[in-house]
Structures are given as structure tokens and as C-alpha cells.
Tab-separated table of C-alpha atoms in Angstrom:
chain	number	residue	atom	x	y	z
A	1	MET	CA	16.159	-121.309	83.832
A	2	ALA	CA	13.147	-122.277	81.689
A	3	ARG	CA	10.825	-120.424	84.068
A	4	LEU	CA	13.041	-117.349	83.873
A	5	ILE	CA	12.969	-117.391	80.062
A	6	THR	CA	9.186	-117.897	79.978
A	7	ARG	CA	8.546	-114.985	82.328
A	8	ARG	CA	10.845	-112.689	80.406
A	9	LEU	CA	9.247	-113.605	77.072
A	10	LEU	CA	5.749	-112.908	78.389
A	11	VAL	CA	6.872	-109.533	79.714
A	12	SER	CA	8.618	-108.793	76.411
A	13	VAL	CA	5.473	-109.404	74.352
A	14	GLY	CA	3.519	-106.991	76.535
A	15	LEU	CA	6.323	-104.435	76.296
A	16	VAL	CA	6.402	-104.505	72.484
A	17	PHE	CA	2.638	-104.061	72.370
A	18	ALA	CA	2.661	-101.189	74.894
A	19	VAL	CA	5.521	-99.323	73.199
A	20	SER	CA	3.967	-99.614	69.738
A	21	LEU	CA	0.611	-98.338	71.030
A	22	ALA	CA	2.209	-95.460	72.938
A	23	THR	CA	4.245	-94.455	69.885
A	24	PHE	CA	1.162	-94.519	67.677
A	25	LEU	CA	-0.831	-92.360	70.093
A	26	LEU	CA	1.965	-89.839	70.654
A	27	GLN	CA	2.739	-89.462	66.964
A	28	SER	CA	-0.957	-89.037	66.133
A	29	ALA	CA	-1.244	-86.327	68.787
A	30	ALA	CA	1.667	-84.340	67.338
A	31	PRO	CA	0.846	-81.210	65.293
A	32	GLY	CA	0.339	-81.816	61.571
A	33	ASP	CA	-0.341	-85.036	59.710
A	34	MET	CA	0.807	-87.076	56.725
A	35	ALA	CA	-1.831	-85.601	54.434
A	36	ARG	CA	-0.494	-82.061	54.869
A	37	THR	CA	3.068	-83.267	54.335
A	38	ILE	CA	2.113	-85.009	51.090
A	39	LEU	CA	0.052	-82.086	49.750
A	40	GLY	CA	2.659	-79.461	50.612
A	41	ASP	CA	2.039	-75.867	51.590
A	42	THR	CA	-0.720	-75.181	49.054
A	43	TYR	CA	-3.804	-77.356	49.320
A	44	THR	CA	-7.544	-77.009	49.527
A	45	PRO	CA	-9.564	-78.266	52.520
A	46	ASP	CA	-11.468	-80.666	50.254
A	47	ALA	CA	-8.255	-82.186	48.887
A	48	HIS	CA	-6.911	-82.486	52.409
A	49	GLU	CA	-10.023	-84.326	53.634
A	50	ARG	CA	-10.064	-86.651	50.610
A	51	LEU	CA	-6.451	-87.612	51.164
A	52	ARG	CA	-7.042	-88.153	54.882
A	53	HIS	CA	-9.887	-90.477	53.976
A	54	GLN	CA	-7.717	-92.390	51.494
A	55	LEU	CA	-4.997	-92.811	54.125
A	56	GLY	CA	-7.483	-93.792	56.821
A	57	LEU	CA	-6.538	-90.813	58.989
A	58	ASP	CA	-10.182	-89.869	59.520
A	59	GLN	CA	-10.813	-93.097	61.420
A	60	HIS	CA	-10.608	-93.337	65.203
A	61	ILE	CA	-7.027	-93.577	66.400
A	62	LEU	CA	-7.549	-96.998	67.969
A	63	VAL	CA	-9.079	-98.300	64.738
A	64	GLN	CA	-6.015	-97.092	62.837
A	65	TYR	CA	-3.754	-98.807	65.332
A	66	TRP	CA	-5.755	-102.030	65.128
A	67	HIS	CA	-5.392	-102.142	61.334
A	68	TRP	CA	-1.666	-101.553	61.653
A	69	LEU	CA	-1.296	-104.201	64.374
A	70	VAL	CA	-3.154	-106.875	62.387
A	71	ASN	CA	-0.899	-106.286	59.377
A	72	ALA	CA	2.247	-106.119	61.523
A	73	LEU	CA	1.474	-109.473	63.169
A	74	SER	CA	1.376	-111.006	59.702
A	75	GLY	CA	4.767	-109.486	58.889
A	76	ASP	CA	3.502	-106.555	56.823
A	77	LEU	CA	4.669	-103.183	58.154
A	78	GLY	CA	3.025	-101.387	55.252
A	79	THR	CA	4.234	-98.856	52.708
A	80	SER	CA	5.176	-95.274	53.429
A	81	PRO	CA	2.605	-92.943	51.794
A	82	ILE	CA	5.236	-90.212	51.621
A	83	SER	CA	8.230	-91.985	50.104
A	84	GLY	CA	6.355	-94.916	48.548
A	85	LEU	CA	8.936	-97.319	50.002
A	86	ASN	CA	8.133	-100.588	51.686
A	87	VAL	CA	8.720	-100.027	55.394
A	88	ALA	CA	10.213	-103.460	56.093
A	89	ASP	CA	12.572	-103.247	53.097
A	90	GLU	CA	13.725	-99.742	54.008
A	91	ILE	CA	14.404	-100.770	57.606
A	92	ALA	CA	16.238	-103.905	56.469
A	93	SER	CA	18.485	-101.862	54.163
A	94	ARG	CA	19.488	-99.569	57.037
A	95	LEU	CA	19.575	-102.087	59.864
A	96	SER	CA	23.122	-103.259	59.107
A	97	VAL	CA	24.464	-99.728	59.637
A	98	THR	CA	22.856	-99.226	63.029
A	99	SER	CA	23.534	-102.782	64.203
A	100	SER	CA	27.204	-102.451	63.221
A	101	LEU	CA	27.487	-99.228	65.207
A	102	VAL	CA	25.736	-100.580	68.295
A	103	ILE	CA	27.460	-103.978	68.385
A	104	CYS	CA	30.952	-102.596	67.748
A	105	ALA	CA	30.504	-99.761	70.246
A	106	THR	CA	29.201	-102.186	72.878
A	107	LEU	CA	32.173	-104.511	72.383
A	108	VAL	CA	34.683	-101.665	72.525
A	109	THR	CA	33.000	-100.177	75.580
A	110	THR	CA	32.865	-103.479	77.447
A	111	ILE	CA	36.353	-104.749	76.628
A	112	ALA	CA	38.176	-101.451	77.103
A	113	GLY	CA	36.189	-100.437	80.182
A	114	VAL	CA	36.518	-103.797	81.956
A	115	ALA	CA	40.237	-103.990	81.151
A	116	LEU	CA	40.871	-100.506	82.547
A	117	GLY	CA	38.773	-101.255	85.617
A	118	VAL	CA	40.580	-104.525	86.387
A	119	VAL	CA	44.020	-102.974	85.937
A	120	SER	CA	43.027	-100.034	88.111
A	121	ALA	CA	41.721	-102.283	90.899
A	122	VAL	CA	44.717	-104.630	90.868
A	123	ARG	CA	47.509	-102.112	90.404
A	124	GLY	CA	46.004	-99.122	92.234
A	125	GLY	CA	48.201	-96.084	92.844
A	126	ARG	CA	48.898	-94.037	89.746
A	127	VAL	CA	47.011	-96.414	87.491
A	128	GLY	CA	43.893	-96.049	89.619
A	129	ARG	CA	44.173	-92.277	89.604
A	130	ALA	CA	44.715	-92.312	85.828
A	131	VAL	CA	41.485	-94.302	85.361
A	132	ASP	CA	39.656	-91.780	87.517
A	133	VAL	CA	40.991	-88.937	85.367
A	134	LEU	CA	40.015	-90.746	82.149
A	135	SER	CA	36.549	-91.401	83.559
A	136	LEU	CA	36.055	-87.732	84.359
A	137	ILE	CA	37.272	-86.740	80.887
A	138	GLY	CA	34.925	-89.249	79.270
A	139	TYR	CA	31.978	-87.872	81.226
A	140	ALA	CA	32.882	-84.239	80.691
A	141	LEU	CA	33.625	-84.224	76.958
A	142	PRO	CA	30.532	-83.367	74.899
A	143	SER	CA	29.990	-86.027	72.230
A	144	PHE	CA	29.512	-83.506	69.436
A	145	TRP	CA	32.773	-81.738	70.324
A	146	PHE	CA	34.683	-85.008	70.492
A	147	ALA	CA	33.213	-86.178	67.164
A	148	LEU	CA	34.039	-82.939	65.369
A	149	GLY	CA	37.515	-82.909	66.915
A	150	MET	CA	38.278	-86.409	65.648
A	151	VAL	CA	36.999	-85.538	62.187
A	152	THR	CA	39.225	-82.462	62.141
A	153	VAL	CA	42.325	-84.379	63.223
A	154	PHE	CA	41.997	-87.758	61.519
A	155	SER	CA	40.076	-86.767	58.380
A	156	VAL	CA	41.049	-83.169	57.611
A	157	MET	CA	44.540	-82.720	59.035
A	158	VAL	CA	45.956	-86.239	58.732
A	159	ASN	CA	43.596	-87.528	56.007
A	160	LEU	CA	43.764	-90.997	57.557
A	161	LEU	CA	40.090	-91.900	58.070
A	162	PRO	CA	36.903	-91.028	56.159
A	163	ALA	CA	34.872	-88.234	57.716
A	164	THR	CA	31.469	-89.433	56.529
A	165	GLY	CA	29.757	-92.358	54.873
A	166	TYR	CA	29.437	-96.078	55.392
A	167	VAL	CA	30.920	-98.977	53.440
A	168	PRO	CA	29.101	-102.329	53.801
A	169	LEU	CA	31.124	-105.155	55.280
A	170	SER	CA	30.305	-107.376	52.308
A	171	SER	CA	31.757	-104.825	49.876
A	172	SER	CA	35.111	-104.245	51.567
A	173	PRO	CA	35.966	-105.387	55.114
A	174	GLY	CA	38.923	-103.018	55.241
A	175	GLU	CA	36.950	-99.951	54.191
A	176	TRP	CA	34.093	-100.990	56.480
A	177	PHE	CA	36.527	-101.051	59.392
A	178	ARG	CA	37.931	-97.624	58.494
A	179	SER	CA	34.456	-96.106	58.152
A	180	MET	CA	33.485	-97.430	61.601
A	181	ILE	CA	36.464	-96.192	63.633
A	182	LEU	CA	35.393	-92.578	64.213
A	183	PRO	CA	31.655	-93.139	64.861
A	184	VAL	CA	32.270	-96.163	67.102
A	185	THR	CA	34.883	-94.263	69.116
A	186	THR	CA	32.439	-91.374	69.557
A	187	LEU	CA	29.733	-93.739	70.778
A	188	ALA	CA	32.010	-95.779	73.036
A	189	LEU	CA	33.972	-93.075	74.858
A	190	PRO	CA	31.430	-92.174	77.574
A	191	GLY	CA	30.630	-95.854	78.133
A	192	VAL	CA	34.283	-96.829	78.555
A	193	ALA	CA	34.620	-94.367	81.415
A	194	LEU	CA	31.474	-95.712	83.074
A	195	PHE	CA	32.525	-99.355	82.690
A	196	ALA	CA	36.008	-98.657	84.042
A	197	LYS	CA	34.612	-96.971	87.137
A	198	GLN	CA	31.987	-99.650	87.756
A	199	THR	CA	34.410	-102.539	87.216
A	200	ARG	CA	37.040	-100.974	89.435
A	201	ASP	CA	34.605	-100.454	92.328
A	202	ALA	CA	33.168	-103.968	91.988
A	203	MET	CA	36.634	-105.547	91.827
A	204	LEU	CA	37.857	-103.644	94.888
A	205	ASP	CA	34.798	-104.819	96.809
A	206	VAL	CA	35.328	-108.472	95.832
A	207	LEU	CA	39.091	-108.408	96.440
A	208	SER	CA	38.486	-107.233	100.009
A	209	ARG	CA	36.244	-110.182	100.899
A	210	ASP	CA	37.225	-113.046	103.200
A	211	PHE	CA	37.235	-115.772	100.552
A	212	VAL	CA	39.898	-113.879	98.579
A	213	VAL	CA	42.052	-113.638	101.714
A	214	ALA	CA	41.606	-117.390	102.204
A	215	LEU	CA	42.585	-118.112	98.598
A	216	ARG	CA	45.762	-116.078	98.988
A	217	ALA	CA	46.556	-117.851	102.257
A	218	ASN	CA	46.233	-121.200	100.482
A	219	GLY	CA	48.787	-120.149	97.885
A	220	VAL	CA	46.455	-119.601	94.920
A	221	SER	CA	48.138	-117.478	92.272
A	222	GLU	CA	47.139	-113.837	92.025
A	223	ARG	CA	46.207	-114.221	88.363
A	224	SER	CA	43.804	-117.050	89.198
A	225	ILE	CA	42.273	-115.041	92.034
A	226	VAL	CA	41.733	-111.999	89.824
A	227	PHE	CA	40.430	-113.615	86.648
A	228	ARG	CA	38.863	-116.850	87.879
A	229	HIS	CA	37.281	-115.787	91.160
A	230	ALA	CA	37.172	-112.010	91.635
A	231	LEU	CA	36.256	-111.016	88.089
A	232	ARG	CA	33.363	-113.484	87.899
A	233	ASN	CA	31.858	-112.192	91.138
A	234	ALA	CA	32.426	-108.594	90.095
A	235	SER	CA	30.945	-109.152	86.635
A	236	ILE	CA	27.322	-109.364	87.827
A	237	PRO	CA	26.740	-105.581	88.030
A	238	VAL	CA	28.872	-105.144	84.902
A	239	VAL	CA	26.641	-107.519	82.920
A	240	THR	CA	23.625	-105.419	83.866
A	241	LEU	CA	25.529	-102.363	82.700
A	242	VAL	CA	26.131	-104.006	79.302
A	243	GLY	CA	22.404	-104.213	78.678
A	244	LEU	CA	21.831	-100.623	79.757
A	245	THR	CA	24.721	-99.449	77.598
A	246	LEU	CA	23.415	-101.212	74.494
A	247	VAL	CA	20.017	-99.579	74.961
A	248	SER	CA	21.556	-96.135	75.432
A	249	LEU	CA	23.710	-96.606	72.346
A	250	LEU	CA	20.576	-97.041	70.241
A	251	SER	CA	19.564	-93.473	71.031
A	252	GLY	CA	23.156	-92.344	70.530
A	253	THR	CA	23.134	-93.617	66.963
A	254	VAL	CA	20.700	-90.848	66.017
A	255	PHE	CA	23.369	-88.245	66.734
A	256	VAL	CA	26.298	-90.238	65.358
A	257	GLU	CA	24.551	-91.117	62.109
A	258	SER	CA	23.729	-87.453	61.591
A	259	VAL	CA	27.294	-86.245	62.243
A	260	PHE	CA	28.986	-88.898	60.114
A	261	ALA	CA	26.260	-89.045	57.426
A	262	MET	CA	25.566	-92.745	57.896
A	263	PRO	CA	22.326	-94.184	56.424
A	264	GLY	CA	21.040	-95.914	59.556
A	265	LEU	CA	17.786	-96.274	61.447
A	266	GLY	CA	18.441	-93.210	63.591
A	267	GLY	CA	18.385	-90.878	60.614
A	268	LEU	CA	15.360	-92.692	59.215
A	269	ALA	CA	13.473	-92.186	62.490
A	270	VAL	CA	14.263	-88.450	62.543
A	271	GLN	CA	13.202	-88.045	58.918
A	272	ALA	CA	9.975	-90.011	59.426
A	273	THR	CA	9.100	-88.002	62.540
A	274	ALA	CA	9.551	-84.691	60.714
A	275	GLN	CA	7.283	-85.940	57.913
A	276	HIS	CA	4.656	-87.459	60.266
A	277	ASP	CA	5.190	-90.781	58.526
A	278	ILE	CA	3.454	-92.955	61.128
A	279	ARG	CA	4.007	-96.229	59.321
A	280	MET	CA	7.756	-95.715	59.028
A	281	ILE	CA	8.021	-94.520	62.623
A	282	GLN	CA	6.078	-97.546	63.855
A	283	GLY	CA	8.377	-99.882	61.969
A	284	VAL	CA	11.529	-98.292	63.366
A	285	VAL	CA	10.131	-98.256	66.916
A	286	VAL	CA	9.168	-101.935	66.717
A	287	VAL	CA	12.671	-102.858	65.549
A	288	PHE	CA	14.286	-100.769	68.308
A	289	THR	CA	11.969	-102.332	70.887
A	290	LEU	CA	12.783	-105.855	69.689
A	291	VAL	CA	16.497	-105.068	69.961
A	292	VAL	CA	16.029	-103.770	73.511
A	293	VAL	CA	13.922	-106.791	74.487
A	294	THR	CA	16.468	-109.210	73.023
A	295	ALA	CA	19.345	-107.453	74.777
A	296	ASN	CA	17.539	-107.536	78.115
A	297	LEU	CA	16.693	-111.218	77.661
A	298	VAL	CA	20.335	-112.088	76.948
A	299	VAL	CA	21.451	-110.050	79.973
A	300	ASP	CA	18.924	-111.871	82.171
A	301	LEU	CA	20.174	-115.250	80.953
A	302	VAL	CA	23.803	-114.340	81.582
A	303	TYR	CA	22.835	-112.891	84.958
A	304	GLY	CA	21.068	-116.157	85.800
A	305	TRP	CA	24.144	-118.137	84.792
A	306	LEU	CA	26.402	-116.000	86.973
A	307	ASN	CA	23.967	-115.852	89.898
A	308	PRO	CA	21.950	-119.106	90.308
A	309	LYS	CA	19.656	-117.442	92.863
A	310	VAL	CA	18.009	-115.468	90.051
A	311	ARG	CA	16.819	-118.667	88.311
A	312	VAL	CA	14.430	-119.636	91.097
A	313	ARG	CA	12.915	-116.225	91.787
């Protein structure tokens, strides 16, 4: 297991470096720059060049990246020239919103999807067909339509849940929970359908194997077969799906935070991109990459625990 962790950590360091460099190069190649955004529509060429020099934008792109990397390795992500805000502080103030969305949506997706998949595989018949129908609905429904529909029903017509905004957990756990219901449901719906389908197929495959037949012949209870033996063997592809789902939910937060007016990292990334704020974009990308790397590392460890063969590869 130690070798597995070491290999994954080495790969993760290279991944963070590669993603940060690629982001820097792509953003620098985009039309426009920070100097024009700061000066506005009316500016003189001399003022534009002076500001570019002050910001270091006239240096070679790799030199700019090197300066940023040296500061980032010391924990300094810099200050946004456009907003004047400290990048690390701004990200920290918004991180709780995005992390709450991603963690809650991942939990809801995993628990609900696995439960539906297990019930469908064990019961079959109408239950199995119902899961198939729900899966198709989850895939087919556009997220924006589903989000707007829930806002219309639960916020406008019933006035039961808030349509927009975010309440910190430390301020009011109850209001935090209410503010998370609609955005988390919007994020989780497509994933629930995918998890249910994947879990059902994996469970059906495991339940048809010879060792399950032998367990039933030896009088082992059906509950023990399903939850102690079949579910553990079927959970290996599901665990991989958890990591992929968490990563996909990070990109989904950009849409959800915009619809429900939540001050998270997704909205910050969109705003920084529109303003060509390279320092803010770099900070957000690094945080997203670290989240992805951490999620993949946890998935690999769980995968190694479930499948010992992975530990020695």
C-alpha cells in the first residue's frame, strides 16, 4: 500500500504542475489582457504599455509563470490587480460554498444511486424497470430546466425553499440545509441515475457467479449474501465512479452557482476568466486540481483495500 501511495503522490505533483502551466499558457493566449481590463475602453497606447510593464505582462510567458510558481510554492498566490483582493483569502472565503455543494451532492448521488441499484438487482421485475425509467429521465432532463422547475415549484409556488443565496453552516445549520436542497438536488440527479444503473449491472453480475450459488446452497442468509459478499465485490467499479462523479461535479458547480446565485469558486472562475485575471484563475485552478488529485488518491486507496491485487502492481 505504501508503494501505491508513493506512486500516486509523485504522479499528483506532476499533474498539478502540468495543469497550472497549461492554464497559464492558455489564459495568456486568450484575446485581451489584464491591462486593458483595468484601463477600460478609453486608454492611450503609452498608458497601456506602462501598466503592462508594472504588471510584468511584457515579460516572456515562461518568466511570468516562473515568478508565479516560486511565490505559489511559498504559499503566496498573489493579489488580484483588478479587484485588489488577496487571491488565497478570496478563494478561502468561497471554498466552503463549493465544497459543501460537491460533498453533499456526492453523498446524495452515491447513497441514493447505490440503494436504487441494489434494490433493482435484488427485487427485479417492476422495481428494475422503474430504475431503468428513472435512469432515462435523469439522463434526459436538462439540468437548467430541472433547476428552474424546482425553483418555480418549491420557491415561487409553494414558498418552501429559498430560490437563491447561501447561508453558512456556522451561522444557521437549519438555514444552511434549506439553502442546499435545491442546488444539491440539481447536481445529484444525473449522477443518481448513473450510479443506479452501474450498481444494478454490477450486482447482477456478482449475484450470478458460482460462489453466490455455493453460499445459498450452504444456507447463508440472503441479506448476508447481498450486503456482505455481493455488494463488496460489486462496489469496485462503483468506487471508481465516485471519483469520476466528484470531478464532474466540480464543473457542474459553475452552472449551479450561477443559477442559484451562490458565491462559490465556480462563479469566481467565470468572473476571473472574463476579466483576464490570471492570478485569480491560477489560484482557482490549483485548488480544483488539488481537490481532483485528493479525490483520485482516496479512490485509489479504497480501490486497493477492496482489491488487494492493485497494491502490488
